[in-house]
Amino acid sequence: MPQHDEIGSSETSATRHAPDELLTVGEMSRRTGVAPSALRFYEELGLIASHRTGGNQRRYPRHMLRRVSLIAVAKRLGIPLSDVQSAFENVPLDSTPSHDDWQRASRRWKRQLEERRLGIERLEQELTGCIGCGCLSMKACGLLNPDDALGDDGAGPRRLDASA
Ligand code: FES
C-alpha cells in the first residue's frame, strides 16, 4: 500500500523532508494555518509536543504536522478538543507514530463521532417534539430533564436550589 505524506503537505518526492526534521513555530504555523498562540495552547493541553533549542526556542518534530492538521480540522467541525485528546490518547508524542497507531486513533475517533451523531439525532427529535409541545415540564420533558436526571437529586426545584 502506498504511504501517504503528512496531512496538509503538498510536497513532491523531490522536496520531501527527513522524518526527523524539526520545524520552527513559524514553519508549523505556515504549513498548517494554525496561529502560533494556538500551537502553544495545544502544547499546554498535551495535544502536541516540541523540543527546545539551546536558545529555548520551540522546534516541532515533523510528525506533529499531522496532529496539528487534525486538530485544525476538528476545530472547524466543532469537535471539542477533549474529543481530540481522547482520540490521540494512545498515539505517541515522543516518536513518529506508526500507521497502526493512527489507524487505532482513527477507529476511536470514528466511534466518538458516531456517538455524537446519535446524540445530536436524539436531541433533534426531542427538540422537534418540544417545539410543538411547549409544556417545558420538568417531569415530562426529555429535553429539559433527560431521564428525569434531576429527580435523582431529590424532590422539588433542583435547578433553583442549586443556584440559590
Ligand atoms: S416541552 Fe413539552 S415535552 Fe418538552
JSON list of C-alpha atoms and ligand atoms in Angstrom, two decimals:
[
{"chain": "A", "resi": 1, "resn": "MET", "atom": "CA", "xyz": [0.00, 0.00, 0.00]},
{"chain": "A", "resi": 2, "resn": "PRO", "atom": "CA", "xyz": [1.41, 3.44, -0.86]},
{"chain": "A", "resi": 3, "resn": "GLN", "atom": "CA", "xyz": [2.49, 5.55, 2.09]},
{"chain": "A", "resi": 4, "resn": "HIS", "atom": "CA", "xyz": [0.77, 8.93, 2.14]},
{"chain": "A", "resi": 5, "resn": "ASP", "atom": "CA", "xyz": [2.62, 12.03, 3.11]},
{"chain": "A", "resi": 6, "resn": "GLU", "atom": "CA", "xyz": [1.61, 14.07, 6.16]},
{"chain": "A", "resi": 7, "resn": "ILE", "atom": "CA", "xyz": [-1.83, 15.64, 6.04]},
{"chain": "A", "resi": 8, "resn": "GLY", "atom": "CA", "xyz": [-1.62, 19.18, 4.77]},
{"chain": "A", "resi": 9, "resn": "SER", "atom": "CA", "xyz": [1.53, 18.55, 2.81]},
{"chain": "A", "resi": 10, "resn": "SER", "atom": "CA", "xyz": [1.87, 19.48, -0.83]},
{"chain": "A", "resi": 11, "resn": "GLU", "atom": "CA", "xyz": [5.44, 18.29, -1.18]},
{"chain": "A", "resi": 12, "resn": "THR", "atom": "CA", "xyz": [6.66, 16.22, -4.03]},
{"chain": "A", "resi": 13, "resn": "SER", "atom": "CA", "xyz": [9.17, 13.42, -3.51]},
{"chain": "A", "resi": 14, "resn": "ALA", "atom": "CA", "xyz": [11.87, 15.82, -4.71]},
{"chain": "A", "resi": 15, "resn": "THR", "atom": "CA", "xyz": [11.19, 18.22, -1.82]},
{"chain": "A", "resi": 16, "resn": "ARG", "atom": "CA", "xyz": [10.31, 15.62, 0.82]},
{"chain": "A", "resi": 17, "resn": "HIS", "atom": "CA", "xyz": [11.99, 16.21, 4.17]},
{"chain": "A", "resi": 18, "resn": "ALA", "atom": "CA", "xyz": [13.57, 13.76, 6.57]},
{"chain": "A", "resi": 19, "resn": "PRO", "atom": "CA", "xyz": [11.12, 12.40, 9.16]},
{"chain": "A", "resi": 20, "resn": "ASP", "atom": "CA", "xyz": [13.33, 13.66, 12.00]},
{"chain": "A", "resi": 21, "resn": "GLU", "atom": "CA", "xyz": [13.29, 17.20, 10.62]},
{"chain": "A", "resi": 22, "resn": "LEU", "atom": "CA", "xyz": [12.38, 19.86, 13.17]},
{"chain": "A", "resi": 23, "resn": "LEU", "atom": "CA", "xyz": [10.08, 22.74, 12.25]},
{"chain": "A", "resi": 24, "resn": "THR", "atom": "CA", "xyz": [10.11, 26.20, 13.75]},
{"chain": "A", "resi": 25, "resn": "VAL", "atom": "CA", "xyz": [6.89, 27.65, 15.18]},
{"chain": "A", "resi": 26, "resn": "GLY", "atom": "CA", "xyz": [6.63, 29.86, 12.09]},
{"chain": "A", "resi": 27, "resn": "GLU", "atom": "CA", "xyz": [7.04, 26.91, 9.71]},
{"chain": "A", "resi": 28, "resn": "MET", "atom": "CA", "xyz": [4.47, 24.85, 11.59]},
{"chain": "A", "resi": 29, "resn": "SER", "atom": "CA", "xyz": [2.07, 27.77, 11.61]},
{"chain": "A", "resi": 30, "resn": "ARG", "atom": "CA", "xyz": [2.55, 28.43, 7.89]},
{"chain": "A", "resi": 31, "resn": "ARG", "atom": "CA", "xyz": [2.17, 24.78, 6.92]},
{"chain": "A", "resi": 32, "resn": "THR", "atom": "CA", "xyz": [-0.98, 24.18, 8.97]},
{"chain": "A", "resi": 33, "resn": "GLY", "atom": "CA", "xyz": [-2.63, 27.61, 9.03]},
{"chain": "A", "resi": 34, "resn": "VAL", "atom": "CA", "xyz": [-2.72, 27.42, 12.85]},
{"chain": "A", "resi": 35, "resn": "ALA", "atom": "CA", "xyz": [-1.62, 30.54, 14.75]},
{"chain": "A", "resi": 36, "resn": "PRO", "atom": "CA", "xyz": [1.50, 30.29, 16.94]},
{"chain": "A", "resi": 37, "resn": "SER", "atom": "CA", "xyz": [-0.62, 31.17, 20.01]},
{"chain": "A", "resi": 38, "resn": "ALA", "atom": "CA", "xyz": [-2.90, 28.21, 19.24]},
{"chain": "A", "resi": 39, "resn": "LEU", "atom": "CA", "xyz": [0.15, 25.95, 18.86]},
{"chain": "A", "resi": 40, "resn": "ARG", "atom": "CA", "xyz": [1.29, 26.99, 22.34]},
{"chain": "A", "resi": 41, "resn": "PHE", "atom": "CA", "xyz": [-2.19, 26.31, 23.69]},
{"chain": "A", "resi": 42, "resn": "TYR", "atom": "CA", "xyz": [-2.34, 22.84, 22.10]},
{"chain": "A", "resi": 43, "resn": "GLU", "atom": "CA", "xyz": [1.06, 22.14, 23.58]},
{"chain": "A", "resi": 44, "resn": "GLU", "atom": "CA", "xyz": [-0.12, 23.19, 27.05]},
{"chain": "A", "resi": 45, "resn": "LEU", "atom": "CA", "xyz": [-3.00, 20.73, 26.66]},
{"chain": "A", "resi": 46, "resn": "GLY", "atom": "CA", "xyz": [-0.58, 17.97, 25.74]},
{"chain": "A", "resi": 47, "resn": "LEU", "atom": "CA", "xyz": [-2.05, 17.56, 22.26]},
{"chain": "A", "resi": 48, "resn": "ILE", "atom": "CA", "xyz": [1.30, 18.29, 20.63]},
{"chain": "A", "resi": 49, "resn": "ALA", "atom": "CA", "xyz": [4.89, 18.47, 21.86]},
{"chain": "A", "resi": 50, "resn": "SER", "atom": "CA", "xyz": [8.03, 20.32, 20.87]},
{"chain": "A", "resi": 51, "resn": "HIS", "atom": "CA", "xyz": [11.75, 20.22, 21.56]},
{"chain": "A", "resi": 52, "resn": "ARG", "atom": "CA", "xyz": [13.67, 23.23, 22.83]},
{"chain": "A", "resi": 53, "resn": "THR", "atom": "CA", "xyz": [16.81, 24.58, 21.24]},
{"chain": "A", "resi": 54, "resn": "GLY", "atom": "CA", "xyz": [19.74, 25.82, 23.31]},
{"chain": "A", "resi": 55, "resn": "GLY", "atom": "CA", "xyz": [18.19, 29.27, 22.97]},
{"chain": "A", "resi": 56, "resn": "ASN", "atom": "CA", "xyz": [14.87, 27.92, 24.39]},
{"chain": "A", "resi": 57, "resn": "GLN", "atom": "CA", "xyz": [13.06, 28.12, 21.04]},
{"chain": "A", "resi": 58, "resn": "ARG", "atom": "CA", "xyz": [10.42, 25.58, 20.14]},
{"chain": "A", "resi": 59, "resn": "ARG", "atom": "CA", "xyz": [11.04, 23.07, 17.40]},
{"chain": "A", "resi": 60, "resn": "TYR", "atom": "CA", "xyz": [8.31, 20.70, 16.31]},
{"chain": "A", "resi": 61, "resn": "PRO", "atom": "CA", "xyz": [9.12, 17.22, 15.04]},
{"chain": "A", "resi": 62, "resn": "ARG", "atom": "CA", "xyz": [7.76, 16.85, 11.55]},
{"chain": "A", "resi": 63, "resn": "HIS", "atom": "CA", "xyz": [5.21, 14.20, 12.62]},
{"chain": "A", "resi": 64, "resn": "MET", "atom": "CA", "xyz": [3.40, 16.93, 14.60]},
{"chain": "A", "resi": 65, "resn": "LEU", "atom": "CA", "xyz": [2.13, 18.27, 11.27]},
{"chain": "A", "resi": 66, "resn": "ARG", "atom": "CA", "xyz": [-0.49, 15.56, 11.16]},
{"chain": "A", "resi": 67, "resn": "ARG", "atom": "CA", "xyz": [-1.62, 16.17, 14.72]},
{"chain": "A", "resi": 68, "resn": "VAL", "atom": "CA", "xyz": [-1.92, 19.92, 14.23]},
{"chain": "A", "resi": 69, "resn": "SER", "atom": "CA", "xyz": [-3.77, 19.47, 10.93]},
{"chain": "A", "resi": 70, "resn": "LEU", "atom": "CA", "xyz": [-6.22, 17.04, 12.52]},
{"chain": "A", "resi": 71, "resn": "ILE", "atom": "CA", "xyz": [-6.79, 19.43, 15.43]},
{"chain": "A", "resi": 72, "resn": "ALA", "atom": "CA", "xyz": [-7.48, 22.23, 12.94]},
{"chain": "A", "resi": 73, "resn": "VAL", "atom": "CA", "xyz": [-9.98, 20.09, 11.03]},
{"chain": "A", "resi": 74, "resn": "ALA", "atom": "CA", "xyz": [-11.70, 19.05, 14.28]},
{"chain": "A", "resi": 75, "resn": "LYS", "atom": "CA", "xyz": [-11.93, 22.68, 15.33]},
{"chain": "A", "resi": 76, "resn": "ARG", "atom": "CA", "xyz": [-13.52, 23.63, 12.01]},
{"chain": "A", "resi": 77, "resn": "LEU", "atom": "CA", "xyz": [-16.09, 20.85, 12.50]},
{"chain": "A", "resi": 78, "resn": "GLY", "atom": "CA", "xyz": [-16.88, 22.00, 16.06]},
{"chain": "A", "resi": 79, "resn": "ILE", "atom": "CA", "xyz": [-15.43, 18.86, 17.64]},
{"chain": "A", "resi": 80, "resn": "PRO", "atom": "CA", "xyz": [-14.30, 19.63, 21.22]},
{"chain": "A", "resi": 81, "resn": "LEU", "atom": "CA", "xyz": [-10.59, 19.42, 21.99]},
{"chain": "A", "resi": 82, "resn": "SER", "atom": "CA", "xyz": [-11.42, 16.92, 24.73]},
{"chain": "A", "resi": 83, "resn": "ASP", "atom": "CA", "xyz": [-12.57, 14.51, 21.99]},
{"chain": "A", "resi": 84, "resn": "VAL", "atom": "CA", "xyz": [-9.35, 15.09, 20.07]},
{"chain": "A", "resi": 85, "resn": "GLN", "atom": "CA", "xyz": [-7.39, 14.50, 23.25]},
{"chain": "A", "resi": 86, "resn": "SER", "atom": "CA", "xyz": [-9.20, 11.25, 23.79]},
{"chain": "A", "resi": 87, "resn": "ALA", "atom": "CA", "xyz": [-8.65, 10.14, 20.18]},
{"chain": "A", "resi": 88, "resn": "PHE", "atom": "CA", "xyz": [-4.91, 10.92, 20.41]},
{"chain": "A", "resi": 89, "resn": "GLU", "atom": "CA", "xyz": [-4.59, 9.20, 23.79]},
{"chain": "A", "resi": 90, "resn": "ASN", "atom": "CA", "xyz": [-2.52, 6.24, 22.62]},
{"chain": "A", "resi": 91, "resn": "VAL", "atom": "CA", "xyz": [-0.69, 7.94, 19.77]},
{"chain": "A", "resi": 92, "resn": "PRO", "atom": "CA", "xyz": [2.93, 8.52, 20.86]},
{"chain": "A", "resi": 93, "resn": "LEU", "atom": "CA", "xyz": [4.03, 12.12, 21.22]},
{"chain": "A", "resi": 94, "resn": "ASP", "atom": "CA", "xyz": [7.74, 11.46, 21.60]},
{"chain": "A", "resi": 95, "resn": "SER", "atom": "CA", "xyz": [8.27, 9.40, 18.46]},
{"chain": "A", "resi": 96, "resn": "THR", "atom": "CA", "xyz": [6.82, 9.20, 14.97]},
{"chain": "A", "resi": 97, "resn": "PRO", "atom": "CA", "xyz": [3.51, 7.32, 15.27]},
{"chain": "A", "resi": 98, "resn": "SER", "atom": "CA", "xyz": [3.17, 4.18, 13.20]},
{"chain": "A", "resi": 99, "resn": "HIS", "atom": "CA", "xyz": [0.46, 3.54, 10.65]},
{"chain": "A", "resi": 100, "resn": "ASP", "atom": "CA", "xyz": [-1.22, 1.25, 13.21]},
{"chain": "A", "resi": 101, "resn": "ASP", "atom": "CA", "xyz": [-1.14, 3.99, 15.87]},
{"chain": "A", "resi": 102, "resn": "TRP", "atom": "CA", "xyz": [-3.06, 6.29, 13.53]},
{"chain": "A", "resi": 103, "resn": "GLN", "atom": "CA", "xyz": [-5.44, 3.51, 12.48]},
{"chain": "A", "resi": 104, "resn": "ARG", "atom": "CA", "xyz": [-6.37, 2.86, 16.13]},
{"chain": "A", "resi": 105, "resn": "ALA", "atom": "CA", "xyz": [-6.82, 6.59, 16.75]},
{"chain": "A", "resi": 106, "resn": "SER", "atom": "CA", "xyz": [-8.96, 6.82, 13.64]},
{"chain": "A", "resi": 107, "resn": "ARG", "atom": "CA", "xyz": [-11.23, 3.96, 14.78]},
{"chain": "A", "resi": 108, "resn": "ARG", "atom": "CA", "xyz": [-11.55, 5.51, 18.24]},
{"chain": "A", "resi": 109, "resn": "TRP", "atom": "CA", "xyz": [-12.38, 8.90, 16.77]},
{"chain": "A", "resi": 110, "resn": "LYS", "atom": "CA", "xyz": [-14.92, 7.37, 14.42]},
{"chain": "A", "resi": 111, "resn": "ARG", "atom": "CA", "xyz": [-16.71, 5.76, 17.38]},
{"chain": "A", "resi": 112, "resn": "GLN", "atom": "CA", "xyz": [-16.80, 9.10, 19.19]},
{"chain": "A", "resi": 113, "resn": "LEU", "atom": "CA", "xyz": [-18.19, 10.86, 16.13]},
{"chain": "A", "resi": 114, "resn": "GLU", "atom": "CA", "xyz": [-20.84, 8.17, 15.77]},
{"chain": "A", "resi": 115, "resn": "GLU", "atom": "CA", "xyz": [-21.89, 8.61, 19.42]},
{"chain": "A", "resi": 116, "resn": "ARG", "atom": "CA", "xyz": [-22.01, 12.36, 18.92]},
{"chain": "A", "resi": 117, "resn": "ARG", "atom": "CA", "xyz": [-24.08, 11.97, 15.77]},
{"chain": "A", "resi": 118, "resn": "LEU", "atom": "CA", "xyz": [-26.57, 9.71, 17.56]},
{"chain": "A", "resi": 119, "resn": "GLY", "atom": "CA", "xyz": [-26.78, 12.21, 20.44]},
{"chain": "A", "resi": 120, "resn": "ILE", "atom": "CA", "xyz": [-27.50, 15.05, 18.02]},
{"chain": "A", "resi": 121, "resn": "GLU", "atom": "CA", "xyz": [-30.17, 12.95, 16.27]},
{"chain": "A", "resi": 122, "resn": "ARG", "atom": "CA", "xyz": [-31.85, 12.24, 19.63]},
{"chain": "A", "resi": 123, "resn": "LEU", "atom": "CA", "xyz": [-31.68, 15.90, 20.55]},
{"chain": "A", "resi": 124, "resn": "GLU", "atom": "CA", "xyz": [-33.13, 16.86, 17.17]},
{"chain": "A", "resi": 125, "resn": "GLN", "atom": "CA", "xyz": [-36.10, 14.50, 17.68]},
{"chain": "A", "resi": 126, "resn": "GLU", "atom": "CA", "xyz": [-36.76, 15.77, 21.21]},
{"chain": "A", "resi": 127, "resn": "LEU", "atom": "CA", "xyz": [-36.36, 19.37, 20.17]},
{"chain": "A", "resi": 128, "resn": "THR", "atom": "CA", "xyz": [-38.82, 18.93, 17.31]},
{"chain": "A", "resi": 129, "resn": "GLY", "atom": "CA", "xyz": [-41.36, 17.45, 19.75]},
{"chain": "A", "resi": 130, "resn": "CYS", "atom": "CA", "xyz": [-40.75, 20.15, 22.34]},
{"chain": "A", "resi": 131, "resn": "ILE", "atom": "CA", "xyz": [-41.15, 22.99, 19.87]},
{"chain": "A", "resi": 132, "resn": "GLY", "atom": "CA", "xyz": [-44.59, 21.60, 19.03]},
{"chain": "A", "resi": 133, "resn": "CYS", "atom": "CA", "xyz": [-45.39, 20.92, 22.72]},
{"chain": "A", "resi": 134, "resn": "GLY", "atom": "CA", "xyz": [-44.09, 23.88, 24.70]},
{"chain": "A", "resi": 135, "resn": "CYS", "atom": "CA", "xyz": [-45.08, 22.46, 28.12]},
{"chain": "A", "resi": 136, "resn": "LEU", "atom": "CA", "xyz": [-41.49, 22.79, 29.47]},
{"chain": "A", "resi": 137, "resn": "SER", "atom": "CA", "xyz": [-42.44, 20.25, 32.13]},
{"chain": "A", "resi": 138, "resn": "MET", "atom": "CA", "xyz": [-39.52, 19.27, 34.37]},
{"chain": "A", "resi": 139, "resn": "LYS", "atom": "CA", "xyz": [-41.20, 15.92, 34.87]},
{"chain": "A", "resi": 140, "resn": "ALA", "atom": "CA", "xyz": [-42.23, 15.05, 31.34]},
{"chain": "A", "resi": 141, "resn": "CYS", "atom": "CA", "xyz": [-39.82, 16.95, 29.12]},
{"chain": "A", "resi": 142, "resn": "GLY", "atom": "CA", "xyz": [-36.92, 14.80, 27.98]},
{"chain": "A", "resi": 143, "resn": "LEU", "atom": "CA", "xyz": [-35.04, 17.84, 26.76]},
{"chain": "A", "resi": 144, "resn": "LEU", "atom": "CA", "xyz": [-35.18, 19.85, 29.97]},
{"chain": "A", "resi": 145, "resn": "ASN", "atom": "CA", "xyz": [-34.72, 16.89, 32.27]},
{"chain": "A", "resi": 146, "resn": "PRO", "atom": "CA", "xyz": [-33.40, 13.89, 30.34]},
{"chain": "A", "resi": 147, "resn": "ASP", "atom": "CA", "xyz": [-34.39, 10.60, 32.00]},
{"chain": "A", "resi": 148, "resn": "ASP", "atom": "CA", "xyz": [-35.59, 12.67, 34.99]},
{"chain": "A", "resi": 149, "resn": "ALA", "atom": "CA", "xyz": [-31.91, 13.01, 35.95]},
{"chain": "A", "resi": 150, "resn": "LEU", "atom": "CA", "xyz": [-32.73, 15.88, 38.30]},
{"chain": "A", "resi": 151, "resn": "GLY", "atom": "CA", "xyz": [-35.14, 13.57, 40.17]},
{"chain": "A", "resi": 152, "resn": "ASP", "atom": "CA", "xyz": [-32.09, 11.68, 41.48]},
{"chain": "A", "resi": 153, "resn": "ASP", "atom": "CA", "xyz": [-31.13, 14.82, 43.39]},
{"chain": "A", "resi": 154, "resn": "GLY", "atom": "CA", "xyz": [-34.38, 14.81, 45.34]},
{"chain": "A", "resi": 155, "resn": "ALA", "atom": "CA", "xyz": [-37.80, 16.38, 45.14]},
{"chain": "A", "resi": 156, "resn": "GLY", "atom": "CA", "xyz": [-38.54, 19.99, 44.32]},
{"chain": "A", "resi": 157, "resn": "PRO", "atom": "CA", "xyz": [-37.00, 22.57, 42.01]},
{"chain": "A", "resi": 158, "resn": "ARG", "atom": "CA", "xyz": [-33.46, 21.22, 41.84]},
{"chain": "A", "resi": 159, "resn": "ARG", "atom": "CA", "xyz": [-32.14, 23.87, 39.44]},
{"chain": "A", "resi": 160, "resn": "LEU", "atom": "CA", "xyz": [-33.45, 26.70, 41.61]},
{"chain": "A", "resi": 161, "resn": "ASP", "atom": "CA", "xyz": [-31.97, 25.05, 44.71]},
{"chain": "A", "resi": 162, "resn": "ALA", "atom": "CA", "xyz": [-28.60, 24.71, 43.01]},
{"chain": "A", "resi": 163, "resn": "SER", "atom": "CA", "xyz": [-28.47, 28.35, 42.00]},
{"chain": "A", "resi": 164, "resn": "ALA", "atom": "CA", "xyz": [-29.50, 29.59, 45.48]},
{"chain": "B", "resi": 1, "resn": "FES", "atom": "S1", "xyz": [-41.62, 20.99, 26.02]},
{"chain": "B", "resi": 1, "resn": "FES", "atom": "FE1", "xyz": [-43.15, 19.55, 26.40]},
{"chain": "B", "resi": 1, "resn": "FES", "atom": "S2", "xyz": [-42.05, 17.68, 26.33]},
{"chain": "B", "resi": 1, "resn": "FES", "atom": "FE2", "xyz": [-40.50, 19.18, 26.08]}
]
